[in-house]
Short mmCIF file of C-alpha atoms and ligand atoms in Angstrom, two decimals:
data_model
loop_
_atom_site.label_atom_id
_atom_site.label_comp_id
_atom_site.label_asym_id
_atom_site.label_seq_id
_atom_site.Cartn_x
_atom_site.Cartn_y
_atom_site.Cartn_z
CA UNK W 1 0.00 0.00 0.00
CA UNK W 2 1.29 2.91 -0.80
CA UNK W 3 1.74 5.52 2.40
CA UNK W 4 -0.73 8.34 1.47
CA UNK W 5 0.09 11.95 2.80
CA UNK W 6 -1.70 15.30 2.03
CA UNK W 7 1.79 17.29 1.32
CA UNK W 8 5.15 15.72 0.50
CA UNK W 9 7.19 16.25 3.58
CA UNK W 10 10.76 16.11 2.41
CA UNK W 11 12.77 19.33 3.27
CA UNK W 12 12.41 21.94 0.44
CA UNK W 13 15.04 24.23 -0.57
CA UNK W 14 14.69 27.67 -0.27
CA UNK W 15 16.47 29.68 -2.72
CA UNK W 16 17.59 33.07 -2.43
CA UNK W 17 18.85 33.84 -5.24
CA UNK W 18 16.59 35.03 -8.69
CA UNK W 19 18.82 33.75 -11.48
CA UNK W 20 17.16 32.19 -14.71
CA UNK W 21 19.26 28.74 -15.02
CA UNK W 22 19.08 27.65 -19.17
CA UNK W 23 21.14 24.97 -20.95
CA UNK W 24 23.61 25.83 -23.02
CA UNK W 25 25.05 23.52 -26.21
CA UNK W 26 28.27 21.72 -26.18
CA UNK W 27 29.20 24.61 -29.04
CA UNK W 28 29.17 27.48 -27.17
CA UNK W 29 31.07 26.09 -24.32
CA UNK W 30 35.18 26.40 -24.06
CA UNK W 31 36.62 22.84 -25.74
CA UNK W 32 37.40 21.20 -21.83
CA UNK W 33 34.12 22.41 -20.30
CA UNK W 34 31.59 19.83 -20.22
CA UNK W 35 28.06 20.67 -21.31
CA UNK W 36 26.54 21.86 -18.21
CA UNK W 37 24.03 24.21 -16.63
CA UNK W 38 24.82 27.78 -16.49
CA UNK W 39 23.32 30.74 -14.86
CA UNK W 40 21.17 32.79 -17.37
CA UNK W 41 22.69 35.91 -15.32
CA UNK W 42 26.68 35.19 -16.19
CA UNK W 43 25.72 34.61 -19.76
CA UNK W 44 24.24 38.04 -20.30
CA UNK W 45 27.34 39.02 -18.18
CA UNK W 46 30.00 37.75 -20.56
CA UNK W 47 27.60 39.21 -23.41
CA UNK W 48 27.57 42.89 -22.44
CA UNK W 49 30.47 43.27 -19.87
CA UNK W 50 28.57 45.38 -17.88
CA UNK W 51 26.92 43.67 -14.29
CA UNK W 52 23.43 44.26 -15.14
CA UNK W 53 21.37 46.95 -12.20
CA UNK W 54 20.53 44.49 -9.52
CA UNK W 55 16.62 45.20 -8.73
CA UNK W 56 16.52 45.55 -4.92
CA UNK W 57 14.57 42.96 -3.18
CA UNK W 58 11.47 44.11 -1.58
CA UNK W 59 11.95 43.26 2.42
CA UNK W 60 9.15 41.89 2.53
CA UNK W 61 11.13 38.94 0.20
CA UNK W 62 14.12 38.96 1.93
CA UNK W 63 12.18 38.46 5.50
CA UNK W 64 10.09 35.03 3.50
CA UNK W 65 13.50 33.00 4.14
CA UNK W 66 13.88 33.56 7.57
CA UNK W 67 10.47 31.92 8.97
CA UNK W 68 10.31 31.86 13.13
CA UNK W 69 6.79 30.87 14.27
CA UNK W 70 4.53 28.62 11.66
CA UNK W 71 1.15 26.77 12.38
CA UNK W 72 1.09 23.64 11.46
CA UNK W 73 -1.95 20.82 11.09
CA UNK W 74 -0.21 17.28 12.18
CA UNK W 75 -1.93 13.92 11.83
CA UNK W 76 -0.93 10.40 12.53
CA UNK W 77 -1.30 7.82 9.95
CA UNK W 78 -4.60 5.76 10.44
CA UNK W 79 -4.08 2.36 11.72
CA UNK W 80 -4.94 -0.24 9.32
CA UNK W 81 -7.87 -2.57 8.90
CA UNK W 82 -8.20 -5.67 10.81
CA UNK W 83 -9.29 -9.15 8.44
CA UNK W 84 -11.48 -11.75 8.68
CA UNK W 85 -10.98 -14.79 6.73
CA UNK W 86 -10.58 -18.70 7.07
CA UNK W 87 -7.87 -20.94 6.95
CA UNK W 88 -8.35 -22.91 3.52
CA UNK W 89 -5.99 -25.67 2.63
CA UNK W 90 -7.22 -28.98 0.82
CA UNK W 91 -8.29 -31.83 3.22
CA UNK W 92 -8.51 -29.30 6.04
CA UNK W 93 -11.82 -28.63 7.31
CA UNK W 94 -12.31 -25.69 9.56
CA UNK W 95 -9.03 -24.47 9.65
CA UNK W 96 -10.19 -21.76 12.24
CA UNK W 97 -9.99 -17.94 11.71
CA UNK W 98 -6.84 -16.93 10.11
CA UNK W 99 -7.52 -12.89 9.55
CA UNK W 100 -4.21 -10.63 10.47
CA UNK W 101 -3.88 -7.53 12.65
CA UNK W 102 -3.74 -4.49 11.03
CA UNK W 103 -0.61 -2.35 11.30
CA UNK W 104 -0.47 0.88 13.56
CA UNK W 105 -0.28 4.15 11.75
CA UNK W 106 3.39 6.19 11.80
CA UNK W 107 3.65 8.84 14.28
CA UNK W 108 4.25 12.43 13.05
CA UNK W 109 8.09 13.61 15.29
CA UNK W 110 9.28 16.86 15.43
CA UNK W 111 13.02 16.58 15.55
CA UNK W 112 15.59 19.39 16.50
CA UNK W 113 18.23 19.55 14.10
CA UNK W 114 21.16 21.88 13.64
CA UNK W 115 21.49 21.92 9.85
CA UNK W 116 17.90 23.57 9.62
CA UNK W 117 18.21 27.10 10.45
CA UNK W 118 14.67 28.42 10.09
CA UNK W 119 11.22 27.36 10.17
CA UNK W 120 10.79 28.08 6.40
CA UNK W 121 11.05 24.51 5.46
CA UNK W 122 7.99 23.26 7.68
CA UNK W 123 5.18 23.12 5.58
CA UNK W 124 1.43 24.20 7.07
CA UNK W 125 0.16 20.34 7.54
CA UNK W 126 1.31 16.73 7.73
CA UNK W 127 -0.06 13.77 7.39
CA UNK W 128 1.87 10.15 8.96
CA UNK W 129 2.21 7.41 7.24
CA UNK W 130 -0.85 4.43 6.93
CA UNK W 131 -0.71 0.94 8.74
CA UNK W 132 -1.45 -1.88 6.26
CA UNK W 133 -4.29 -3.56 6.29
CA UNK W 134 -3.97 -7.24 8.01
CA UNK W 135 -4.11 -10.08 5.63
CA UNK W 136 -4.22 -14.00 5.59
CA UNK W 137 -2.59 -16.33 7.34
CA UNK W 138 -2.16 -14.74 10.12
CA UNK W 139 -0.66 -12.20 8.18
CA UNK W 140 -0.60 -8.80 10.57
CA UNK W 141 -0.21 -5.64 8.06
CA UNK W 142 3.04 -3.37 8.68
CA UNK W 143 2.80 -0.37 10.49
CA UNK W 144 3.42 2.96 9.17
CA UNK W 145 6.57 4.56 8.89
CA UNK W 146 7.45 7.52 11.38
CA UNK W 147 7.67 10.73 10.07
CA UNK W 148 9.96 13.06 11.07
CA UNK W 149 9.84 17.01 10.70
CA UNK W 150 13.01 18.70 10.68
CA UNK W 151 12.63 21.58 12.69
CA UNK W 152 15.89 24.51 13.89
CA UNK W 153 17.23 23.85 17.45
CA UNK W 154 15.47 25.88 19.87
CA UNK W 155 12.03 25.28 18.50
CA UNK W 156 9.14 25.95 21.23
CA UNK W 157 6.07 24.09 20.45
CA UNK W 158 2.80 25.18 21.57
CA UNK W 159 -1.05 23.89 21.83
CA UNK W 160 -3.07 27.03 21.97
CA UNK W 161 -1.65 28.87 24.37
CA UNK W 162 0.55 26.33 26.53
CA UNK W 163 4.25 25.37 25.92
CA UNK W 164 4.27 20.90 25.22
CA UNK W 165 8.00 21.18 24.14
CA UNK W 166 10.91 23.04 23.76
CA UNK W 167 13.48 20.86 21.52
CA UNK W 168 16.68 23.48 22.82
CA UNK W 169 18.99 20.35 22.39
CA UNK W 170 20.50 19.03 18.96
CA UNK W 171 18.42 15.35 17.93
CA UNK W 172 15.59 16.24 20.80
CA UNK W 173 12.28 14.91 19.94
CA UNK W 174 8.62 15.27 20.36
CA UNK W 175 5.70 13.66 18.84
CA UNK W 176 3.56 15.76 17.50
CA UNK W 177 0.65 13.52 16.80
CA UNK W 178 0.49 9.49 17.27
CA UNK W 179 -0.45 7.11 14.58
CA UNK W 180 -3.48 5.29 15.18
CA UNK W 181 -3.87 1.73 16.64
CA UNK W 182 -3.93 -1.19 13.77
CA UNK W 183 -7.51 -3.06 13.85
CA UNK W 184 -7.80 -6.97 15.21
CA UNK W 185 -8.33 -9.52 12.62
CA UNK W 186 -11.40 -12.40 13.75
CA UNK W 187 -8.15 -14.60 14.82
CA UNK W 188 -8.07 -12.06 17.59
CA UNK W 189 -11.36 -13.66 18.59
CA UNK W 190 -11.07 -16.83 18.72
CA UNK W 191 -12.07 -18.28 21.98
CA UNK W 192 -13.20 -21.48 23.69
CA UNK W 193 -17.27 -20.45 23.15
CA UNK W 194 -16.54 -18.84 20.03
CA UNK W 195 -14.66 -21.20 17.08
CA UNK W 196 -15.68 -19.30 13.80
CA UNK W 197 -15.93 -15.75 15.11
CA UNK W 198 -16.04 -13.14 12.04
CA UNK W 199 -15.46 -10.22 13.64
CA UNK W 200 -12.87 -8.09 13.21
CA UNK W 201 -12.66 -4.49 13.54
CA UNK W 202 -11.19 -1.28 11.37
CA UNK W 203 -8.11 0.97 12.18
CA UNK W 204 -7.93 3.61 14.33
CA UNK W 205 -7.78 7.37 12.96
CA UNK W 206 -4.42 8.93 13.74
CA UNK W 207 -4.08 12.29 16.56
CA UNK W 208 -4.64 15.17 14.88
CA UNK W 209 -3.44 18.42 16.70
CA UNK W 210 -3.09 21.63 15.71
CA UNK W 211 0.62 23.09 16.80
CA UNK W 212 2.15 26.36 17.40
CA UNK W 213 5.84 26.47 16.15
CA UNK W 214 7.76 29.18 17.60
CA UNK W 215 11.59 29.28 17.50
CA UNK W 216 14.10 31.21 19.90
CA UNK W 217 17.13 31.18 18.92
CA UNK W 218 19.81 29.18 21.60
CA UNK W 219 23.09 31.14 22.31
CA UNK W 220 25.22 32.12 25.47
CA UNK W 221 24.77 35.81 24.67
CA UNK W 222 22.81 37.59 22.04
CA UNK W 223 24.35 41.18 20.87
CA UNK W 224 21.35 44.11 20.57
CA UNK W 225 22.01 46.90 19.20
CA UNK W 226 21.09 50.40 16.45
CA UNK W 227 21.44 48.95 12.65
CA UNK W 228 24.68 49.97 11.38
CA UNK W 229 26.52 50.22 15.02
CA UNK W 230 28.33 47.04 13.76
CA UNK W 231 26.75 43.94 15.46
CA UNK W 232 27.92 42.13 12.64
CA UNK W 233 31.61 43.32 11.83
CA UNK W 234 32.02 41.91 15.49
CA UNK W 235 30.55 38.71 15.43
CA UNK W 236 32.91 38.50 12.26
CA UNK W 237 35.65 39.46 14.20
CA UNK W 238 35.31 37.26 17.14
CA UNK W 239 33.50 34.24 15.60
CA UNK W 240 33.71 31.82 12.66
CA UNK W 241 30.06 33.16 11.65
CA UNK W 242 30.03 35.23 8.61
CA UNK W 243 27.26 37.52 8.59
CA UNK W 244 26.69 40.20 5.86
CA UNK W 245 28.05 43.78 6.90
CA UNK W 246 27.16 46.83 4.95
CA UNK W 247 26.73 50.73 5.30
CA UNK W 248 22.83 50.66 5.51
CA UNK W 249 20.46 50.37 8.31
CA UNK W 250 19.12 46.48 8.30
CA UNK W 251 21.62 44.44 6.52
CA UNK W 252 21.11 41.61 9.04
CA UNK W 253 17.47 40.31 8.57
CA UNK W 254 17.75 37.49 10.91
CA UNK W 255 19.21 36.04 13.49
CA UNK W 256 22.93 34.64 13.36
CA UNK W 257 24.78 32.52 15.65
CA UNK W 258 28.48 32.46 15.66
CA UNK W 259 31.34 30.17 17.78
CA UNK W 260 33.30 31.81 20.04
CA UNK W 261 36.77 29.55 20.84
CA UNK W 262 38.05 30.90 24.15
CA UNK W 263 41.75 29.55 25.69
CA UNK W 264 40.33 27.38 28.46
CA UNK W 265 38.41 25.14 25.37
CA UNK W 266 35.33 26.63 26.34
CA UNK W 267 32.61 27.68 23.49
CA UNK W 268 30.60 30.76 23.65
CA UNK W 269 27.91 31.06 21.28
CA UNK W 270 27.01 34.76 20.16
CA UNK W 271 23.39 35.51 18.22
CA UNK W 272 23.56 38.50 16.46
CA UNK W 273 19.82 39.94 15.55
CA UNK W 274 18.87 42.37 13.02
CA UNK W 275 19.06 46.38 14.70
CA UNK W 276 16.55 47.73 16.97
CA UNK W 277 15.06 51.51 16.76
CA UNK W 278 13.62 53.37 19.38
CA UNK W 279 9.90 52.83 18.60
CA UNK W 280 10.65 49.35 17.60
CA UNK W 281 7.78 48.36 19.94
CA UNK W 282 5.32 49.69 18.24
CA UNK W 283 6.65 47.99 14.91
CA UNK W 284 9.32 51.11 13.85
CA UNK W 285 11.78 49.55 11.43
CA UNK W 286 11.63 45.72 11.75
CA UNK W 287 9.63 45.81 15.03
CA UNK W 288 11.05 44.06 18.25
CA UNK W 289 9.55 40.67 17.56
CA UNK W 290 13.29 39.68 16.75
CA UNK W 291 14.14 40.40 20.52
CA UNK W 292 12.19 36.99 20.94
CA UNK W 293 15.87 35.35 19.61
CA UNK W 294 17.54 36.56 22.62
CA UNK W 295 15.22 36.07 25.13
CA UNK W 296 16.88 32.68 26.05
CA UNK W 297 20.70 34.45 26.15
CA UNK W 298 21.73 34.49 29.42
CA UNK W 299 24.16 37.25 28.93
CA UNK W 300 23.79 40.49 26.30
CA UNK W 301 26.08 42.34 24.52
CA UNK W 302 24.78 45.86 24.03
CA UNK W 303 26.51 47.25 20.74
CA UNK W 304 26.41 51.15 20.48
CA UNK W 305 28.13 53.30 17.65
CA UNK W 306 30.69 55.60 19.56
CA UNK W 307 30.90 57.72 16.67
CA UNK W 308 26.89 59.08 16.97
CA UNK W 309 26.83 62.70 19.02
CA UNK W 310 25.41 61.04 22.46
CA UNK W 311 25.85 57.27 21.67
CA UNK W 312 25.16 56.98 25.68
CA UNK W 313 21.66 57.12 24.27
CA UNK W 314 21.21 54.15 22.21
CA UNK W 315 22.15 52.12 25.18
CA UNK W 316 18.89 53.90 27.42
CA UNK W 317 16.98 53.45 24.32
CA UNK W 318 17.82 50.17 23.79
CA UNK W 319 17.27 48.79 27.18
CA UNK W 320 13.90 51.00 27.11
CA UNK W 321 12.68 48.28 23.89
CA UNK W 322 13.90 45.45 25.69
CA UNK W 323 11.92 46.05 28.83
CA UNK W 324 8.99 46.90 26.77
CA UNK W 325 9.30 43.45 25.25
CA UNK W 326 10.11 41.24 28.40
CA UNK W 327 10.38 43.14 32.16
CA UNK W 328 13.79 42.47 33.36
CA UNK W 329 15.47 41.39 29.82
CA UNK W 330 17.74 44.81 30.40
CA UNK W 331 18.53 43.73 33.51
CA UNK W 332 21.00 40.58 32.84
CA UNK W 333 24.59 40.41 32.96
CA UNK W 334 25.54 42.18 29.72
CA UNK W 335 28.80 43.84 28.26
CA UNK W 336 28.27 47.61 27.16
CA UNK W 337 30.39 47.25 23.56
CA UNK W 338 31.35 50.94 22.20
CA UNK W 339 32.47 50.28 18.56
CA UNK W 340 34.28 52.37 16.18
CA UNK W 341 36.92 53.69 18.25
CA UNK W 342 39.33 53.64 14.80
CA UNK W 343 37.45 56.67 13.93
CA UNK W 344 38.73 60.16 15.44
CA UNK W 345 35.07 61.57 16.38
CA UNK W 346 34.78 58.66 18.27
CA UNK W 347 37.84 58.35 20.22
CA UNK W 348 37.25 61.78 21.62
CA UNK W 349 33.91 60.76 22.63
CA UNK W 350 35.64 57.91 24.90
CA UNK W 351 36.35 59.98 28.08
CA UNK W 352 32.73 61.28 28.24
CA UNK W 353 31.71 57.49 27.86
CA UNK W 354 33.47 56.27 31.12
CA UNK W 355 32.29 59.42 32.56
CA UNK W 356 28.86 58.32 31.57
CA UNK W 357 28.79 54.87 31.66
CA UNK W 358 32.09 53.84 34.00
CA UNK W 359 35.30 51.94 33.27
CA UNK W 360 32.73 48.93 32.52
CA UNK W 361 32.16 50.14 28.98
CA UNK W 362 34.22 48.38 26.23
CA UNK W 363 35.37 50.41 23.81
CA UNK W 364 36.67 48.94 20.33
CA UNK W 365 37.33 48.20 16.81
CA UNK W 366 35.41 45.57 15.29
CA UNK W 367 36.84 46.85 11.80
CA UNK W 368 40.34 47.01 13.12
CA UNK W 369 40.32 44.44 16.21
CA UNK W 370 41.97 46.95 18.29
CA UNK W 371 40.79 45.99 22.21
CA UNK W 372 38.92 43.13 21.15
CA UNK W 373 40.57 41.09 23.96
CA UNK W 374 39.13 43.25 26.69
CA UNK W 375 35.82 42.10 25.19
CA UNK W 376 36.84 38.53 24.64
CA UNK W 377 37.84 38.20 28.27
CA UNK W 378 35.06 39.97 30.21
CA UNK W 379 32.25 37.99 27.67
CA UNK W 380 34.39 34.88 29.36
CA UNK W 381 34.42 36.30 32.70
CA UNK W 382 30.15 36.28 32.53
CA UNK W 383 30.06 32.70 31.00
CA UNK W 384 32.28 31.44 33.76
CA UNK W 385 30.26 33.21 36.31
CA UNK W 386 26.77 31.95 34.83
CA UNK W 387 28.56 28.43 34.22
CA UNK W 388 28.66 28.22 38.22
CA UNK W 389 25.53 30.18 38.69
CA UNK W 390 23.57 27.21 36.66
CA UNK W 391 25.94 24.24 38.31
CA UNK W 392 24.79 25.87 41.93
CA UNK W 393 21.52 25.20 40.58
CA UNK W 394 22.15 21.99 39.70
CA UNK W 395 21.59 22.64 36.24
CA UNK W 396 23.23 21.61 33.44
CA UNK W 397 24.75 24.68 30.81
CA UNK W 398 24.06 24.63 27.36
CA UNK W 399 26.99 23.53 25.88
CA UNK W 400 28.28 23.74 22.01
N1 GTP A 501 35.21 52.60 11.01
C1 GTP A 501 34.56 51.53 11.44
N2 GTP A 501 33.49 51.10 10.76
C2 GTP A 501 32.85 50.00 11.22
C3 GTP A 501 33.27 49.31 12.38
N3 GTP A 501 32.42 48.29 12.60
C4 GTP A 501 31.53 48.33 11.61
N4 GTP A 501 31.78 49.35 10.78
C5 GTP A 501 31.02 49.73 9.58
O1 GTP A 501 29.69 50.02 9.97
C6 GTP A 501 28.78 49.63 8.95
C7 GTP A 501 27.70 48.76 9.54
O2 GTP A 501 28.28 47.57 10.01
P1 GTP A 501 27.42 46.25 10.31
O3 GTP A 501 28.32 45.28 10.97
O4 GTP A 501 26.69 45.80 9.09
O5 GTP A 501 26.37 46.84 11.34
P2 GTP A 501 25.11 46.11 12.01
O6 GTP A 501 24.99 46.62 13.38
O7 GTP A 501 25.24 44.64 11.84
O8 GTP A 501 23.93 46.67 11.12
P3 GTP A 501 22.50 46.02 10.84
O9 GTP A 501 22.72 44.62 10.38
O10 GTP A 501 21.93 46.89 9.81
O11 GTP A 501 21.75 46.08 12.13
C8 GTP A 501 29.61 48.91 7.89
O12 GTP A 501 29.86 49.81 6.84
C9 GTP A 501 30.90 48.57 8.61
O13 GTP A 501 31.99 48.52 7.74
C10 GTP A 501 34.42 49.80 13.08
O14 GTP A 501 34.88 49.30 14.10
N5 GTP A 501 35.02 50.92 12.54
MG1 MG A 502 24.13 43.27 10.84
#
């Protein structure tokens, strides 16, 4: 039998990119280049010389590839039909019942895994896989296949309004909606008063539930800051991530995790959101929904752009949008970053930042790396300390 589904279920690539792809003949290829597929943009490329204008993607398309809450229908495969039927051989007379079991429909698992990095790839409904139906001779039908949803580490899942799981840890599972039981073939019902019963009964429907995805990103400490202060210049600098940096206000559109490698082996793991305005609660620039990415980081890195006239500012407004997403968010262990110190308007401002601020207050180069080990060793001073802090509690750290 083949498994019926409503959707096909296999993850779907996203693609970012708008190029045409077209085939092009073995003739108009170099002699040692194999026919293959090129991009329909690099031949019009080689034909004029000139790049042609890029047409700016509206953000509203470059938000559709970063997905972080979907609803999603999940059902479990029905169980399948129970037989009834005789044993019928030649020169055997009532053989007895011989119907088979049907087989129990495949659960529908959501499963954390750190190769999927949004929720774009979870379609809106699932359906399991079908038992098969019992046969004869005992013959019990085979049960449906699980079938597993790939879903981004720190996925919260949600039945109306209350949390069922929160898959924070690499291969965690949950199941989302349980295939239903196979039905009992009239062999089932054979019994002393009853020798020939014909009974036998269908398959169960599968669960059906209707789930709340909602992901939050999992990192150490999560950097918040104005677009363009240079969240992202530092996460290159101290990370293996490679986020895109540019001039212009909301080059990061979502959230990116890089690996911090400190001396004593340890791993810090940095999120890096898109920028936050002052207003952003009431949905100015890309709203403060994003803030949901670092509401599990334990420690925050609050990036401010030294060379601004009072940059002391972005730091009140800043913790003013984080409060008005989550009370007490400001309040946690956080590093006060001041970047751009390279630049001269911005050095001078670095004695009325201490004044302001105190000797707390990390000022640096994320372009030039100049005092990025002040940084490096006070962001390992705070995981050490919240290490211990979660130990004490006999918890266990999240570890990378
Ligand atoms: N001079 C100087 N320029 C910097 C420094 N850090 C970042 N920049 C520049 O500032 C601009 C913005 O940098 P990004 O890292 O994209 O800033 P961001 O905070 O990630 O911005 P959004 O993603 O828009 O929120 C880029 O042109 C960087 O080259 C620095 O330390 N010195
Ligand atoms: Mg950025």
């Amino acid at each position: 039998m083949v498994p019926s589904r409503l959707l096909s279920v296999g993850p779907r690539t996203v693609f970012g990119g708008v190029g045409r792809w077209t085939r092009v003949a073995p003739g108009q290829l170099p002699w040692h280049a194999p026919p293959r597929l090129l991009s329909a943009s690099c031949a019009d490329l080689s034909k004029h010389q000139e790049p042609p204008a890029k047409k700016p993607l509206s953000e509203k398309k470059l938000k559709r590839h970063f997905v972080d809450h979907r609803r999603v229908l999940v059902r479990g495969g029905c169980g399948g039909d129970g037989v009834s039927c005789f044993h019928s051989e030649p020169r055997k007379e009532f053989g007895g019942p011989d119907g088979g079991d049907g087989g129990d429909g495949g659960h529908v698992i959501l499963k954390a895994d750190q190769q999927v990095k949004s929720l774009s790839s979870v379609l809106s409904r699932y359906q399991g896989f079908h038992g098969q139906a019992g046969g004869r001779k005992n013959c019990s039908g085979r049960g449906g296949a699980v079938l597993y949803i790939r879903v981004p580490v720190g996925t919260l899942v949600k039945e109306g309004s209350e949390v069922v799981a929160d898959l924070s840890c690499p291969g965690a599972e949950y199941v989302a909606a349980r295939g239903g039981a196979g039905g009992k073939g009239n062999r089932f019902f054979l019994a002393n008063d009853n020798r020939a019963p014909v009974t036998c009964t269908p398959g169960q429907p599968g669960q059906e539930r209707v789930l709340f995805l909602e992901l939050k990103t999992v990192a150490h400490a999560g950097m918040v800051g104005f677009p363009n202060a240079g969240k992202s210049s530092l996460l290159r600098a101290i990370s293996n991530a490679r986020p895109a940096v540019a001039s212009y206000p909301f080059t990061t559109l979502k959230p990116h995790v890089g690996i911090v490698r400190c001396d004593d082996h340890q791993q810090i793991a940095v999120a890096d959101i898109p920028g936050i305005v002052r207003g952003a609660h009431r949905n100015r620039g890309l709203g403060s929904a994003f803030l949901r990415h670092i509401e599990r980081c334990r420690l925050l890195l609050f990036v401010v752009d030294l060379s601004e006239p009072e940059p002391w500012t972005q730091l009140e407004d800043l913790k003013w949008e984080l409060e008005q997403h989550e009370a007490g968010l400001s309040r946690r262990p956080h590093v006060v970053v001041a970047n751009k110190v390279d630049l001269p308007e911005a050095r001078a401002a670095v004695p009325r930042l201490r004044a302001r601020l105190g000797p707390s207050a990390v000022a640096l180069s994320a372009a030039t790396g100049e005092n990025m080990e002040a940084l490096l060793l006070r962001l390992q001073e705070l995981h050490r300390q919240h290490v211990a802090t979660e130990l004490q509690r006999g918890r266990q750290p999240l570890r990378w």
